Short mmCIF file of C-alpha atoms in Angstrom, two decimals:
data_model
loop_
_atom_site.label_atom_id
_atom_site.label_comp_id
_atom_site.label_asym_id
_atom_site.label_seq_id
_atom_site.Cartn_x
_atom_site.Cartn_y
_atom_site.Cartn_z
CA MET K 1 245.52 -43.16 108.12
CA SER K 2 244.68 -43.92 104.49
CA ASP K 3 241.47 -42.75 102.82
CA LYS K 4 241.28 -46.04 100.94
CA LYS K 5 238.48 -48.45 101.77
CA TYR K 6 238.77 -52.19 101.44
CA VAL K 7 236.21 -54.97 101.26
CA LEU K 8 237.38 -58.36 102.44
CA ASP K 9 236.43 -61.60 100.79
CA ALA K 10 235.92 -64.48 103.20
CA SER K 11 239.29 -65.95 102.17
CA ALA K 12 241.07 -62.75 103.20
CA LEU K 13 239.58 -62.65 106.70
CA LEU K 14 240.20 -66.38 107.12
CA ALA K 15 243.85 -65.84 106.17
CA VAL K 16 244.18 -63.35 109.04
CA MET K 17 242.32 -65.51 111.55
CA LEU K 18 244.09 -68.76 110.66
CA GLY K 19 247.57 -67.36 109.98
CA GLU K 20 247.45 -68.39 106.34
CA ALA K 21 249.38 -66.97 103.39
CA GLY K 22 248.45 -63.36 102.72
CA GLY K 23 247.12 -62.81 106.22
CA GLU K 24 249.83 -60.30 107.13
CA ALA K 25 248.97 -58.06 104.16
CA VAL K 26 245.28 -58.22 105.00
CA HIS K 27 245.96 -57.46 108.67
CA ALA K 28 247.72 -54.25 107.59
CA VAL K 29 244.46 -52.84 106.15
CA LEU K 30 241.98 -54.10 108.76
CA ALA K 31 241.41 -50.60 110.17
CA GLN K 32 240.02 -49.50 106.78
CA ALA K 33 238.33 -52.81 105.98
CA HIS K 34 234.71 -53.86 105.69
CA ILE K 35 233.22 -57.28 105.10
CA GLY K 36 229.83 -58.03 103.64
CA ALA K 37 227.35 -59.98 105.74
CA VAL K 38 227.37 -62.83 103.20
CA ASN K 39 231.15 -63.15 103.43
CA LEU K 40 231.09 -62.98 107.22
CA SER K 41 228.62 -65.86 107.22
CA GLU K 42 231.01 -67.78 104.97
CA VAL K 43 233.88 -67.13 107.41
CA VAL K 44 231.85 -68.45 110.34
CA ALA K 45 230.82 -71.56 108.37
CA LYS K 46 234.43 -72.31 107.35
CA LEU K 47 235.64 -71.90 110.94
CA GLN K 48 232.93 -74.28 112.18
CA GLU K 49 233.92 -76.80 109.48
CA ARG K 50 237.44 -76.69 110.93
CA GLY K 51 236.09 -77.45 114.40
CA VAL K 52 236.56 -74.00 115.93
CA PRO K 53 234.15 -73.66 118.90
CA ASP K 54 231.41 -71.03 118.60
CA GLU K 55 232.71 -69.11 121.60
CA VAL K 56 236.15 -68.81 120.01
CA ILE K 57 234.61 -67.67 116.72
CA ASP K 58 232.58 -64.99 118.53
CA LEU K 59 235.57 -63.73 120.53
CA SER K 60 237.87 -63.72 117.51
CA LEU K 61 235.42 -61.73 115.41
CA ALA K 62 234.88 -59.26 118.24
CA ASP K 63 238.65 -58.79 118.61
CA LEU K 64 239.04 -58.05 114.90
CA ASP K 65 236.22 -55.48 114.96
CA VAL K 66 235.78 -55.34 111.17
CA SER K 67 232.85 -53.27 109.94
CA VAL K 68 230.05 -55.49 108.58
CA VAL K 69 228.05 -54.26 105.59
CA PRO K 70 224.47 -55.57 105.30
CA PHE K 71 223.63 -57.37 102.05
CA ASP K 72 220.77 -55.36 100.60
CA ARG K 73 218.56 -55.53 97.52
CA SER K 74 220.94 -53.48 95.36
CA GLN K 75 223.88 -55.72 96.18
CA ALA K 76 221.78 -58.85 95.66
CA VAL K 77 220.83 -57.69 92.17
CA ARG K 78 224.46 -56.76 91.35
CA ALA K 79 225.73 -60.13 92.57
CA GLY K 80 223.08 -61.97 90.59
CA LYS K 81 223.92 -60.09 87.41
CA LEU K 82 227.58 -61.08 87.79
CA ARG K 83 226.79 -64.79 87.47
CA THR K 84 227.09 -64.95 83.69
CA THR K 85 230.32 -62.93 83.44
CA THR K 86 232.05 -64.70 86.34
CA ARG K 87 230.90 -68.29 85.83
CA SER K 88 233.98 -69.24 83.77
CA ALA K 89 236.28 -67.95 86.55
CA GLY K 90 234.46 -70.13 89.08
CA LEU K 91 233.38 -67.26 91.33
CA SER K 92 230.91 -68.32 94.00
CA LEU K 93 227.93 -66.43 95.37
CA GLY K 94 230.20 -65.26 98.20
CA ASP K 95 232.75 -63.94 95.70
CA ARG K 96 230.04 -62.13 93.76
CA ALA K 97 228.58 -60.71 96.97
CA CYS K 98 232.03 -59.36 97.84
CA LEU K 99 232.33 -57.72 94.42
CA ALA K 100 228.86 -56.21 94.76
CA THR K 101 229.76 -54.78 98.18
CA ASP K 102 233.04 -53.54 96.75
CA ALA K 103 231.21 -51.71 93.95
CA GLU K 104 228.63 -50.28 96.33
CA LEU K 105 231.34 -48.79 98.59
CA GLY K 106 233.76 -47.81 95.82
CA ALA K 107 236.36 -49.86 97.66
CA ILE K 108 239.16 -52.25 96.77
CA ALA K 109 238.31 -55.95 97.08
CA ILE K 110 240.87 -58.01 98.98
CA THR K 111 241.02 -61.77 98.52
CA THR K 112 243.42 -64.67 98.78
CA ASP K 113 241.29 -66.73 96.38
CA GLN K 114 243.33 -68.01 93.43
CA ALA K 115 240.40 -67.41 91.04
CA TRP K 116 241.22 -63.72 91.53
CA ALA K 117 244.98 -64.22 91.22
CA PRO K 118 247.25 -61.25 90.40
CA GLY K 119 247.04 -60.42 86.72
CA LYS K 120 243.69 -62.19 86.53
CA PRO K 121 241.08 -59.78 87.93
CA PRO K 122 237.51 -60.98 88.14
CA PRO K 123 235.81 -60.55 84.74
CA CYS K 124 233.52 -57.73 85.86
CA PRO K 125 233.49 -54.74 83.53
CA GLY K 126 233.13 -51.47 85.43
CA TRP K 127 234.00 -52.85 88.85
CA PRO K 128 236.82 -51.40 90.97
CA SER K 129 240.01 -53.47 90.89
CA SER K 130 240.53 -56.26 93.30
CA ALA K 131 243.80 -56.93 95.07
CA THR K 132 245.48 -59.80 96.86
#
């Protein structure tokens, strides 16, 4: 088992759950993956928007058993401070929350979001690299 830790963006977990592009690569690191509470909320909201019943959402999340990291004061401040440097890349609050969780854990951020495309890391000086 790898010592690497990963933090999933909502798009990464959705790719696994919905069988979207990139989902296989994300599935390969699920055992070492965490997701921030903000991003988990985003996943649930997106699944509801697609008409997935609440019971199915609950069962699917339980089956995946990904560690959920609470969004605390430190992460909230980090995410807020990222607004200016990430605005031009179009990163949302959820994206910035993921990066703040990533920094807090010293992990590698995993996303399928095109704003974080390969060769175009989020403009966040001092943050660990993100991956797709």
